[in-house]
CSV table of C-alpha atoms (C1' of nucleotides) in Angstrom, one decimal:
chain,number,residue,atom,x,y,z
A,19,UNK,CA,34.8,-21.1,-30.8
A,20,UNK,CA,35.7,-18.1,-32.9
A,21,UNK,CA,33.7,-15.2,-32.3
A,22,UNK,CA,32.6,-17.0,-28.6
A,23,UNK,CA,33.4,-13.9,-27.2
A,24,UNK,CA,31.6,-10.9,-28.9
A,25,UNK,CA,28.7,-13.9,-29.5
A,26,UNK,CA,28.3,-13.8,-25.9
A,27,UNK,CA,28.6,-10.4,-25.6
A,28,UNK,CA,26.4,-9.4,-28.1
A,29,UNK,CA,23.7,-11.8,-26.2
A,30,UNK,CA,24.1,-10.1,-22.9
A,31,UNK,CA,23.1,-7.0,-24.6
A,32,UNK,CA,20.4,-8.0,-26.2
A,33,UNK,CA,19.2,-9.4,-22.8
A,34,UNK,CA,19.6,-5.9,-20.7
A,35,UNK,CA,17.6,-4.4,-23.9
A,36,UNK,CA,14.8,-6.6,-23.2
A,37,UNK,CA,14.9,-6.4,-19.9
A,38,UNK,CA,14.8,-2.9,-19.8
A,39,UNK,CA,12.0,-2.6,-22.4
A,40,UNK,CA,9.8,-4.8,-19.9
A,41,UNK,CA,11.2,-2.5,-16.7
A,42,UNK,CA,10.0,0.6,-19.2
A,43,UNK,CA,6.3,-0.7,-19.9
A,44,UNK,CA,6.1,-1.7,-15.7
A,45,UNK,CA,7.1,1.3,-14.9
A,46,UNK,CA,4.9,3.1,-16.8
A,47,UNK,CA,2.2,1.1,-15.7
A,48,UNK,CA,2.7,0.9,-12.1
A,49,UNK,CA,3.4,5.3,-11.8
A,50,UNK,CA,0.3,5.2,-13.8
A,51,UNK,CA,-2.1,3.0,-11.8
A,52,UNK,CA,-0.1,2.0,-8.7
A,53,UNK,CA,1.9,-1.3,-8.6
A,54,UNK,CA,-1.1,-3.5,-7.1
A,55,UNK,CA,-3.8,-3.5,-9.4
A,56,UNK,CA,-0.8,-4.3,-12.3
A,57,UNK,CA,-0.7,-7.9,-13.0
A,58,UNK,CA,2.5,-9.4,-14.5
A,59,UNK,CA,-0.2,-10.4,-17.2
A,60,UNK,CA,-1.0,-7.0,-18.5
A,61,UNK,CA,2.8,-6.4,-18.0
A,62,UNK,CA,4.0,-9.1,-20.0
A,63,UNK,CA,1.5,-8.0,-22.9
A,64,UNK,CA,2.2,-5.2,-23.0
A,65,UNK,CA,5.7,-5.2,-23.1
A,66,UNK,CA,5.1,-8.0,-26.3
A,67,UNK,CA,6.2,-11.0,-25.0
A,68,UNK,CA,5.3,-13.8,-22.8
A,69,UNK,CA,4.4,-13.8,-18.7
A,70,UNK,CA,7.1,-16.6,-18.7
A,71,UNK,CA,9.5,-14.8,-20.5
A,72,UNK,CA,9.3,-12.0,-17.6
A,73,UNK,CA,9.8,-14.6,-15.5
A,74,UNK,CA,13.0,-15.4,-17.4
A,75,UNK,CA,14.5,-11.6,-16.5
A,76,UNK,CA,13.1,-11.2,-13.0
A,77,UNK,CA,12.5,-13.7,-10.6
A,78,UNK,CA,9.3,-12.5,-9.2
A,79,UNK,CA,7.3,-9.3,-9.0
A,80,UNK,CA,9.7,-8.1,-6.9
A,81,UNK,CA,12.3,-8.1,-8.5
A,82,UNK,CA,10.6,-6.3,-11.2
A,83,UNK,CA,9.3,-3.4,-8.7
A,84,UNK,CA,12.9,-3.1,-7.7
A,85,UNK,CA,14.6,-2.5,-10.8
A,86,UNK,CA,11.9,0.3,-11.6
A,87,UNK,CA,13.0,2.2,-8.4
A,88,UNK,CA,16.5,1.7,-9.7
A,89,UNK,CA,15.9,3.3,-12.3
A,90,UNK,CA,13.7,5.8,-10.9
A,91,UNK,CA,16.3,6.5,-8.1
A,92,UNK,CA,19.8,6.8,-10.9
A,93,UNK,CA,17.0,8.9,-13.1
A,94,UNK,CA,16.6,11.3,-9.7
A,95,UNK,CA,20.6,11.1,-8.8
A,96,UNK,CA,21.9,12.1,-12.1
A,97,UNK,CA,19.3,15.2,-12.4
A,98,UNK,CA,20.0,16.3,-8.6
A,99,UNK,CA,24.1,15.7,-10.1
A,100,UNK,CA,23.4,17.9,-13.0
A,101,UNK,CA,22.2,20.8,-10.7
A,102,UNK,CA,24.5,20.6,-7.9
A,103,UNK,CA,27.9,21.2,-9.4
A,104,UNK,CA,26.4,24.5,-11.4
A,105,UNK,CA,24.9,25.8,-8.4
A,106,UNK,CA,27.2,26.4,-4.9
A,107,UNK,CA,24.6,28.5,-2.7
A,108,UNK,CA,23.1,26.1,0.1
A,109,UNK,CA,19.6,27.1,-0.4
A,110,UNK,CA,19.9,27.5,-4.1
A,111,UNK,CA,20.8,24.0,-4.4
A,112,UNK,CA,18.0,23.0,-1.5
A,113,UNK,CA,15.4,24.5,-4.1
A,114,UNK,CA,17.1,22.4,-6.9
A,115,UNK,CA,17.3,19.1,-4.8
A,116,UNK,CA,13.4,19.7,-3.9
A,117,UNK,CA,12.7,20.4,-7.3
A,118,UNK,CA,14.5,17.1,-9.0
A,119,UNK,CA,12.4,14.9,-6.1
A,120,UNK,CA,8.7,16.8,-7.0
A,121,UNK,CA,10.0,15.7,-10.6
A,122,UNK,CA,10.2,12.2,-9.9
A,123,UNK,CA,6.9,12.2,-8.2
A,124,UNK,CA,5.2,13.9,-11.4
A,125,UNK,CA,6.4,11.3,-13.5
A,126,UNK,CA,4.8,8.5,-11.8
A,127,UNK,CA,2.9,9.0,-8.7
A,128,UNK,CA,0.7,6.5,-8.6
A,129,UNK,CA,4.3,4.0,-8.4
A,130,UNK,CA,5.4,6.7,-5.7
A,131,UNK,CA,2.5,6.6,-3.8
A,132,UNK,CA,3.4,3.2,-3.3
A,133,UNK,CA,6.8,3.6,-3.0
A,134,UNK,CA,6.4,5.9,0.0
A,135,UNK,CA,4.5,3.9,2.5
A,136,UNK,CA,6.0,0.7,2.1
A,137,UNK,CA,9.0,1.6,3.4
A,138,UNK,CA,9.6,-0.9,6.4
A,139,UNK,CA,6.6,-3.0,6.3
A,140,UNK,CA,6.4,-6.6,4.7
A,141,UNK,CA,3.2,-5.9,2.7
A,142,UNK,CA,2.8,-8.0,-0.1
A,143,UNK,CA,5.4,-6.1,-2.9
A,144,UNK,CA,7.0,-3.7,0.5
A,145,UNK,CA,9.2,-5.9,1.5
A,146,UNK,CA,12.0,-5.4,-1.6
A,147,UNK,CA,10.8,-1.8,-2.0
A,148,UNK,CA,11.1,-0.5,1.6
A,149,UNK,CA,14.7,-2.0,1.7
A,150,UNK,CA,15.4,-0.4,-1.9
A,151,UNK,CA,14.1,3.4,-0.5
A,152,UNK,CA,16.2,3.1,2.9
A,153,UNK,CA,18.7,2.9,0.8
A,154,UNK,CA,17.7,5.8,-1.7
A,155,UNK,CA,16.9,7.7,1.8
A,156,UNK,CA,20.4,7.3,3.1
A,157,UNK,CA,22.0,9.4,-0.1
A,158,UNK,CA,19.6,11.8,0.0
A,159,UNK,CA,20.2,12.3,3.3
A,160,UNK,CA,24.1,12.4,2.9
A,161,UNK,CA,23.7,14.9,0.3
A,162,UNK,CA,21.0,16.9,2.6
A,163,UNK,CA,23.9,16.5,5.4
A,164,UNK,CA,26.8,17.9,3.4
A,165,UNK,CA,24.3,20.9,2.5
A,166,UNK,CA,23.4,21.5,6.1
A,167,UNK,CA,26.8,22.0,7.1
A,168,UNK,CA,28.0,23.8,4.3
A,169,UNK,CA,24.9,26.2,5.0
A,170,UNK,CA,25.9,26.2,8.9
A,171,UNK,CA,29.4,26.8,8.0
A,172,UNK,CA,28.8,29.5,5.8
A,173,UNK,CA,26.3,31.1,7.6
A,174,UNK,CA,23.3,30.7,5.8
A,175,UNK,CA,21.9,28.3,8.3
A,176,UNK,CA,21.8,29.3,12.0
A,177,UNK,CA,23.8,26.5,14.1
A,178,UNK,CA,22.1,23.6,15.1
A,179,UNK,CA,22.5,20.0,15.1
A,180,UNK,CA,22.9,18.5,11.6
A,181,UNK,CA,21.3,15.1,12.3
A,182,UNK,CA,18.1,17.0,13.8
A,183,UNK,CA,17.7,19.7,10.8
A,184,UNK,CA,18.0,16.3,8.1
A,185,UNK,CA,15.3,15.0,9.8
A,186,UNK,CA,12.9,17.8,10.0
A,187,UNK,CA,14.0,19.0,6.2
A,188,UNK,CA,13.4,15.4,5.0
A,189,UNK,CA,10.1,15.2,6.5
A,190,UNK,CA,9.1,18.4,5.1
A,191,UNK,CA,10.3,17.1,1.5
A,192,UNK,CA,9.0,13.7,2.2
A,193,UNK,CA,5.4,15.5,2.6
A,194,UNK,CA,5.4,17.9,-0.3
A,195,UNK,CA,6.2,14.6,-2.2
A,196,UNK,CA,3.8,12.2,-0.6
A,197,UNK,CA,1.2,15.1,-0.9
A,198,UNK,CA,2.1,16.4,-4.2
A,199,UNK,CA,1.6,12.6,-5.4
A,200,UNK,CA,-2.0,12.4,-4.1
A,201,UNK,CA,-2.8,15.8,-6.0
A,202,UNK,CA,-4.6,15.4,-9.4
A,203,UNK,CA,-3.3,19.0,-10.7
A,204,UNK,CA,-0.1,20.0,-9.0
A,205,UNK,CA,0.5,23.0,-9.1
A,206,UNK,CA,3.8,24.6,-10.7
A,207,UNK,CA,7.2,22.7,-9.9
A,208,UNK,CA,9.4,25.4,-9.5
A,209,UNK,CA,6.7,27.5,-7.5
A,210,UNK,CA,6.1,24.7,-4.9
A,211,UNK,CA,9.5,24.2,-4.7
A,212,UNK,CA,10.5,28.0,-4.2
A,213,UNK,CA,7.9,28.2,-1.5
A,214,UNK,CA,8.8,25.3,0.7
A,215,UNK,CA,12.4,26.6,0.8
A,216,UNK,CA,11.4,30.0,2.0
A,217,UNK,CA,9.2,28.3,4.5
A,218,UNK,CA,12.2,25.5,5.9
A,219,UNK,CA,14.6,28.9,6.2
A,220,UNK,CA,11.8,31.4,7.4
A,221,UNK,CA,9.2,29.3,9.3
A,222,UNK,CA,5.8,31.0,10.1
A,223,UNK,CA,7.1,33.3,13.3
A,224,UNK,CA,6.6,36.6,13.5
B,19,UNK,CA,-45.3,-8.4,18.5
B,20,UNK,CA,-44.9,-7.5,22.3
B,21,UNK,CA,-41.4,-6.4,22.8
B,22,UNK,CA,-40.5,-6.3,19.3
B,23,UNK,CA,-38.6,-2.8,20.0
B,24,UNK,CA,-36.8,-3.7,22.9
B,25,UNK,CA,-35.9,-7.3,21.3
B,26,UNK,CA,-34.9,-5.0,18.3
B,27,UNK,CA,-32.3,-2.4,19.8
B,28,UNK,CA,-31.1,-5.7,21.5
B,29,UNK,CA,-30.8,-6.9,18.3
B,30,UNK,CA,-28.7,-3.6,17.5
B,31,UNK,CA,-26.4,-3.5,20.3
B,32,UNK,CA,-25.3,-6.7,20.1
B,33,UNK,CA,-24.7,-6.2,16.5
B,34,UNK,CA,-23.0,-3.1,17.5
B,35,UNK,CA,-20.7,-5.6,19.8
B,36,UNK,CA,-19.7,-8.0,17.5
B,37,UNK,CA,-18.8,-5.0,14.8
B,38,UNK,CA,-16.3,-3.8,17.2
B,39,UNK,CA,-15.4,-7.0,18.5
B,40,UNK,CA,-14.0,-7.9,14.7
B,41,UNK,CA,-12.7,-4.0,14.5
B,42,UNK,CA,-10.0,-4.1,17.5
B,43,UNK,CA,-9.2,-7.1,15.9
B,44,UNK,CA,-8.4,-6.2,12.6
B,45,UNK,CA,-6.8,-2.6,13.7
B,46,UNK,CA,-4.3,-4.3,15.9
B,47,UNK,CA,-3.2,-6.9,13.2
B,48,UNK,CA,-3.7,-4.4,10.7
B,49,UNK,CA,-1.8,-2.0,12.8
B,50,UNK,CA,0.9,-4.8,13.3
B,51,UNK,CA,1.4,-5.7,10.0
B,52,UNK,CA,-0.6,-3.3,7.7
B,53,UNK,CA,-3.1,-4.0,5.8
B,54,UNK,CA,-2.3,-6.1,2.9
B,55,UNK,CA,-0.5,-9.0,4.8
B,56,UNK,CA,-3.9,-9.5,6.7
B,57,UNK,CA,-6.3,-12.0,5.4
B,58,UNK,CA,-10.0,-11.6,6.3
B,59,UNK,CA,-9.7,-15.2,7.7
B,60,UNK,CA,-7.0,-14.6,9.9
B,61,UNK,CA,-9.2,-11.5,11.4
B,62,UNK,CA,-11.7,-13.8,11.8
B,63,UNK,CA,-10.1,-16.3,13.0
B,64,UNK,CA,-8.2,-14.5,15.5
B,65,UNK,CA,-11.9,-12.4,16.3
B,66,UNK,CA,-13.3,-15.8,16.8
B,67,UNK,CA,-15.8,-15.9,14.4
B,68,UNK,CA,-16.3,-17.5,10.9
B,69,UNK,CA,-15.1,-15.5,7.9
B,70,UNK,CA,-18.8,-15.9,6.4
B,71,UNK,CA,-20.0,-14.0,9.2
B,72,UNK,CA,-17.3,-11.4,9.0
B,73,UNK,CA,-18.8,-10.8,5.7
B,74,UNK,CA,-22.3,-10.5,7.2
B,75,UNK,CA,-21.0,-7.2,9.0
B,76,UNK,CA,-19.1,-6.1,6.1
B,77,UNK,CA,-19.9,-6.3,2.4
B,78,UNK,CA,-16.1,-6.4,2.1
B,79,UNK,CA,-12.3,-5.7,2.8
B,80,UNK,CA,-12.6,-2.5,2.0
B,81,UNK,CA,-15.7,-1.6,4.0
B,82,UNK,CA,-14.0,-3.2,7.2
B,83,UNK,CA,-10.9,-1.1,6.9
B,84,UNK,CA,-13.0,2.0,6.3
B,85,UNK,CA,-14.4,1.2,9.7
B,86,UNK,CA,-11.5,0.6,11.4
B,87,UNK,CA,-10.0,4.1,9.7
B,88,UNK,CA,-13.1,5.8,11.4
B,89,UNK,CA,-12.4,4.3,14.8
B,90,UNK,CA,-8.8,5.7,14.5
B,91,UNK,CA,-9.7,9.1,13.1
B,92,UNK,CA,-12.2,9.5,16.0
B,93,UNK,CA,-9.8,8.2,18.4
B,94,UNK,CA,-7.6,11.3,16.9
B,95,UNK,CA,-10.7,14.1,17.4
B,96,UNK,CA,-11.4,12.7,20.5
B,97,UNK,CA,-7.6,13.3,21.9
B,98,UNK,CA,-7.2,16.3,19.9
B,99,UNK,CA,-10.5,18.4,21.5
B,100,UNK,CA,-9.0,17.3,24.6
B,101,UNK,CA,-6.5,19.2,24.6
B,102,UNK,CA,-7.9,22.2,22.3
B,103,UNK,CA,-10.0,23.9,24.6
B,104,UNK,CA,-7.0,24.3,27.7
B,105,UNK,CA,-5.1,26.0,25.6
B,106,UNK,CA,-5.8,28.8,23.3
B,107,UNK,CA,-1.9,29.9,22.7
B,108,UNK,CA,-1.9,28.9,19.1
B,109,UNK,CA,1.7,27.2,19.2
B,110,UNK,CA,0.8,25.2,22.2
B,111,UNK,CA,-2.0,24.5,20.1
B,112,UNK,CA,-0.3,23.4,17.4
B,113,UNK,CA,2.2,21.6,19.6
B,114,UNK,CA,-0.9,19.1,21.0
B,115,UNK,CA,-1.9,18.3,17.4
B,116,UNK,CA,1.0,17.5,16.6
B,117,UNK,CA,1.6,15.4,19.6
B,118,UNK,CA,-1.8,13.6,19.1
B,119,UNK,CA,-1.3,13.1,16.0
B,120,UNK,CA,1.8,11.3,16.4
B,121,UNK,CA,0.2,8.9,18.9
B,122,UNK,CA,-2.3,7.9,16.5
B,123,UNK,CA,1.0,6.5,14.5
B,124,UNK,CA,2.4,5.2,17.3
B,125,UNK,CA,-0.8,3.3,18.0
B,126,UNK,CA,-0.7,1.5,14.8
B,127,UNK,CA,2.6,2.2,12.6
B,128,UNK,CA,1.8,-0.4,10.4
B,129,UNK,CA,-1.6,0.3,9.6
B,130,UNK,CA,-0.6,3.7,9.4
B,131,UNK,CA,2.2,3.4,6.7
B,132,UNK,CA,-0.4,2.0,4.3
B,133,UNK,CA,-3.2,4.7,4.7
B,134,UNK,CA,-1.0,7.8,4.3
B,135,UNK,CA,-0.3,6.5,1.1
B,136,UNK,CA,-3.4,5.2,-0.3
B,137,UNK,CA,-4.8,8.7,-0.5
B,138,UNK,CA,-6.2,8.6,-4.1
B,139,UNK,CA,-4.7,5.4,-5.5
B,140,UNK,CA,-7.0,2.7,-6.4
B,141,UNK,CA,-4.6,0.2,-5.3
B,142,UNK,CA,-6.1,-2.8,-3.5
B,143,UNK,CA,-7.2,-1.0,-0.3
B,144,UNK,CA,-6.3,2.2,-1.2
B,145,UNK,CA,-9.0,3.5,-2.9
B,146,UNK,CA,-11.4,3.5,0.0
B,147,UNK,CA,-9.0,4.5,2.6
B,148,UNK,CA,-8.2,7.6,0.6
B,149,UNK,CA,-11.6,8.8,0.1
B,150,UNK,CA,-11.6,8.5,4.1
B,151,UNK,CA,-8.2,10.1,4.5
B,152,UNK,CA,-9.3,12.5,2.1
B,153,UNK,CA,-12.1,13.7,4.5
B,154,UNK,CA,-10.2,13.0,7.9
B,155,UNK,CA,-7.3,15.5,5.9
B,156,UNK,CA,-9.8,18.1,5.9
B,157,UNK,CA,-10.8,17.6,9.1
B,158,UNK,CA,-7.5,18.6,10.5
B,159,UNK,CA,-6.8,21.2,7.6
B,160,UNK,CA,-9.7,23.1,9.0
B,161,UNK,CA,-7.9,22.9,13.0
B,162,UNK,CA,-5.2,24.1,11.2
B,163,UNK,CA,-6.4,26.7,9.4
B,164,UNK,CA,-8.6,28.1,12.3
B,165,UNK,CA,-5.3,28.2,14.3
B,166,UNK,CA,-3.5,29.8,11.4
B,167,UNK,CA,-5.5,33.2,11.2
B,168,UNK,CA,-5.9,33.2,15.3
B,169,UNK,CA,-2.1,33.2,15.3
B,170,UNK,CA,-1.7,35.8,12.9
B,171,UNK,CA,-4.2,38.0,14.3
B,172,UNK,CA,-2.7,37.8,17.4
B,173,UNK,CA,0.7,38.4,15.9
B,174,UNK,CA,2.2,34.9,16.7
B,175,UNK,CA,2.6,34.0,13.2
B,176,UNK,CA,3.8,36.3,10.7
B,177,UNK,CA,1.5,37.5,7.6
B,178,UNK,CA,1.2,35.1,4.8
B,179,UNK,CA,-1.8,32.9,3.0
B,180,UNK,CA,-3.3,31.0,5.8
B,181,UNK,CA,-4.1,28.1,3.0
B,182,UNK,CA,-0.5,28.0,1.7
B,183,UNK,CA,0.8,27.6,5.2
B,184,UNK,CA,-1.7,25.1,5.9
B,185,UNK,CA,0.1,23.1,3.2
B,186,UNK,CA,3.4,23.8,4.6
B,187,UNK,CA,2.7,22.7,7.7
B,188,UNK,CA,0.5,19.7,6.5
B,189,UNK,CA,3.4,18.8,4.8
B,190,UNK,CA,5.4,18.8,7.5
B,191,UNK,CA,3.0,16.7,10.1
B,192,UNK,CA,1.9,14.3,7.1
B,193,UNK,CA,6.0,14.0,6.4
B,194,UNK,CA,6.6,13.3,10.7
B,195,UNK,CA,3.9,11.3,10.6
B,196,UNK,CA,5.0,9.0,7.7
B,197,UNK,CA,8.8,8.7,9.3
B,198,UNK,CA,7.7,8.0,12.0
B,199,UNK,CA,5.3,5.4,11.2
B,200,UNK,CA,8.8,3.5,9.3
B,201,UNK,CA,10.8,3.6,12.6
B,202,UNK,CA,11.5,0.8,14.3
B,203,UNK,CA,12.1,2.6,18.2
B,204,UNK,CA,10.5,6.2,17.5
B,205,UNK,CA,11.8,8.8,20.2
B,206,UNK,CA,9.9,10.4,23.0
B,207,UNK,CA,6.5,12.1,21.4
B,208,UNK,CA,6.7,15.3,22.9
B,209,UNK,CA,10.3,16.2,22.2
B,210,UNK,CA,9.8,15.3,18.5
B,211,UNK,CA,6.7,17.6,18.7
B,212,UNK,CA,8.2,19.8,20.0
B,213,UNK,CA,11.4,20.2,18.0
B,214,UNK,CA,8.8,19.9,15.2
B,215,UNK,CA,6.7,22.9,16.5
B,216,UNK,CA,9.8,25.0,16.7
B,217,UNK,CA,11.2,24.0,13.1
B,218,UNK,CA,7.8,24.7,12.0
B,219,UNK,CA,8.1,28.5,13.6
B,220,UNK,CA,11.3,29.9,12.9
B,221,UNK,CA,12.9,27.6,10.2
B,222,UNK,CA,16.7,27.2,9.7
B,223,UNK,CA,17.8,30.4,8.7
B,224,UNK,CA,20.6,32.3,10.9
C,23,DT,C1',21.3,-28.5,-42.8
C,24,DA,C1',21.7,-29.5,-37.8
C,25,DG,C1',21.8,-27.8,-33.4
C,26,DC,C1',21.4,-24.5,-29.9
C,27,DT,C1',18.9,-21.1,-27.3
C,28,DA,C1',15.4,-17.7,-26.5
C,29,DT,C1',10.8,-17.4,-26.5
C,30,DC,C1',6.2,-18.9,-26.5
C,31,DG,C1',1.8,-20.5,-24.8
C,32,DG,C1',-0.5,-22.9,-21.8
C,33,DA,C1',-1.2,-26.1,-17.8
C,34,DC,C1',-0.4,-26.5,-13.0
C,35,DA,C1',-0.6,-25.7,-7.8
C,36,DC,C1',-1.3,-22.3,-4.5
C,37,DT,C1',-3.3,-18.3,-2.1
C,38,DG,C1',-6.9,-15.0,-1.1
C,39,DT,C1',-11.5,-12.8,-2.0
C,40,DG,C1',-16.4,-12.8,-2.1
C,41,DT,C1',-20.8,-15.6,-2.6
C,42,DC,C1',-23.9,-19.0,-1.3
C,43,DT,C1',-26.0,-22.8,1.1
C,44,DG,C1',-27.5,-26.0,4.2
C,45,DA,C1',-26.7,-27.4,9.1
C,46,DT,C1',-26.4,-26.0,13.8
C,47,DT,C1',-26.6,-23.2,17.6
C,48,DT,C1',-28.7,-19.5,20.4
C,49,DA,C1',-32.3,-16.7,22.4
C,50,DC,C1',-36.7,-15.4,23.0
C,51,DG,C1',-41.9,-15.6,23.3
C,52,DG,C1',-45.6,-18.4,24.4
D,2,DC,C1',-40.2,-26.3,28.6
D,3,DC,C1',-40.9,-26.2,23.7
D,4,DG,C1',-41.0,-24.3,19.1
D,5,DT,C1',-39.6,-20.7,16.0
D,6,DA,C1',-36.7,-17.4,14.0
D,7,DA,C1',-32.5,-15.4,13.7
D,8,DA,C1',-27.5,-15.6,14.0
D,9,DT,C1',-23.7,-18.2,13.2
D,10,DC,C1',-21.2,-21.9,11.5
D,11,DA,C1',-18.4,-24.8,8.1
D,12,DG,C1',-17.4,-25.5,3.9
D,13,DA,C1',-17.9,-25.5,-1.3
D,14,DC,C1',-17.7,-22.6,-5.1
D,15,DA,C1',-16.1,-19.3,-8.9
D,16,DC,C1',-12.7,-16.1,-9.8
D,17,DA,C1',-8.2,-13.7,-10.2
D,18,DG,C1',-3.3,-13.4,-9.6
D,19,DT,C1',1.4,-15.5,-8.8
D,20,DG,C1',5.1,-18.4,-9.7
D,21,DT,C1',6.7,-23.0,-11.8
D,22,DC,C1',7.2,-26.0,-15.4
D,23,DC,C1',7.4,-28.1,-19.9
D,24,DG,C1',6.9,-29.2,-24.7
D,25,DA,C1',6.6,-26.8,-29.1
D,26,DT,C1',8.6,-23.5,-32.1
D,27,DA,C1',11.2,-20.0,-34.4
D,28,DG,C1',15.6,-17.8,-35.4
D,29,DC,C1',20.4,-17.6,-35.4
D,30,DT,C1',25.1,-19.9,-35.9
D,31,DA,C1',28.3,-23.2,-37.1
DNA sequence: TAGCTATCGGACACTGTGTCTGATTTACGG
DNA sequence: CCGTAAATCAGACACAGTGTCCGATAGCTA
């Protein structure tokens, strides 16, 4: 049994580098042409090995869609991560946050198209993904919380109920993303982004 | 060939009938459950008919849930030039679109999730139901942009680019739309809109 | 070298779509 | 009331994709 140890080790790695080099190709494929016209086929192919072996790392399709927005989401956390600490000024680090989220979008919107809608319903791959973004949702909006009420506290924000302003800020961000997804050429990241924080602190009033 | 022209717009109406008779169907499952979940023969079943016929008034999937989008999006005119004409001030305006708008989602959340997103994917359904959402989109972005300049001509909006606002505030509807549609007990639809409306005007800013 | 394990490739059952056909019903004109 | 034509039916078909299974094989390790 010498060397058991490490042996097994060693194998375990070698199975999360496979796994993620299929979870790479898929979700490649899927931001490039949506997750429904990709079959575990052209998956499995092009990844270079076998649709059984797949089957092997992920138990169904599913499974598979959900480790790609795993990886999409920690991708998202650790850039929003990287910008929050560097940058204390609640609007400043609104246009950051808004930014990091139109990043994820450009890098695979066909995926996020997806992503977005399923959220809730049992359509055929939904299920797994809606419950995965409720749950990306939830720390977005804890980190969208904290901001309000820094903002409030501080003063950049006029008072008003936390919970409300989430919602309405989220649903403006939700839409430049959903939107920005659907676009062909979108425009300039930081732009957009700069613009839809002047509009969530200004409005249109007079 | 007595009667033929009679027998014929018989013929047509009937026709006409059965269409619609399979379209409530498949909106309120589709509606239920979105779209993807559906088979054609539970619509038919449920519609009383054989699938075979249901493919006699529709070449396909696709065309049947274009024709069920149409029925919604006129719905949506229908309610919206209801209310457009009794009230010219352009936030009250913009309030009743709003409001309409989120009673289409109401009216089918599920089926709703799904077209939002669709908008240029060639997923399954999608690619259809974009190139309609696509058109129904600008539909609405001209309400919205005709109520744009009349508010800032009458100096209830402030100066800016009527077409960048019209994406703000598309955004913003598209993103109340879309939460909406993924909530289980959604609150009272004129609050919302209304709470909506006034986000939309003077933003979070102190 | 012998054995273990990951991978392969392909067969399988199952579900859903879209096409087609031949039988049956329905409605209308004579 | 009967015959014809159209609408509808039930069901078979080919096709594509998923998920399961299994025997063969190749590569590593003892």
């Amino acid at each position: 049994m010498t060397g058991r140890r490490t042996s097994d080790d060693l194998k375990e790695v070698i199975r999360d580098f496979r796994r993620d080099q299929v979870i790479d190709v898929a979700r490649r494929l899927f931001g490039e042409r949506g997750t429904i016209d990709v079959s575990m086929d052209e998956i499995a192919s092009e990844a270079g090995v076998a649709r059984s072996t797949v089957y092997v790392y992920f138990a169904n399709r599913s499974e598979l869609l959900r480790a790609c927005l795993q990886g999409m989401y920690s991708q998202l956390l650790e850039a929003i991560a990287s910008t929050w600490e560097e940058e204390a000024e609640p609007s400043r680090r609104l246009g950051h946050l808004v930014e990091e989220m139109l990043a994820v979008v450009d890098e695979s919107p066909a995926f996020f198209r997806l992503a977005l809608i399923t959220q809730g319903t049992q359509a055929r791959d939904g299920e797994v993904v809606g419950a995965e973004l409720a749950l990306i949702g939830l720390d977005i909006a804890r980190l969208l919380h904290d901001l309000l009420v820094e903002g409030i506290a501080q003063g950049t924000f006029r008072t008003l109920d936390p919970d409300l302003a989430i919602g309405l800020v989220g649903q403006q961000i939700y839409g430049a993303m959903a939107v920005r997804a659907a676009e062909p050429m979108p425009r300039d990241r930081s732009t957009v982004s700069a613009e839809i924080v002047e509009f969530i602190l200004h409005g249109l009033a007079a």
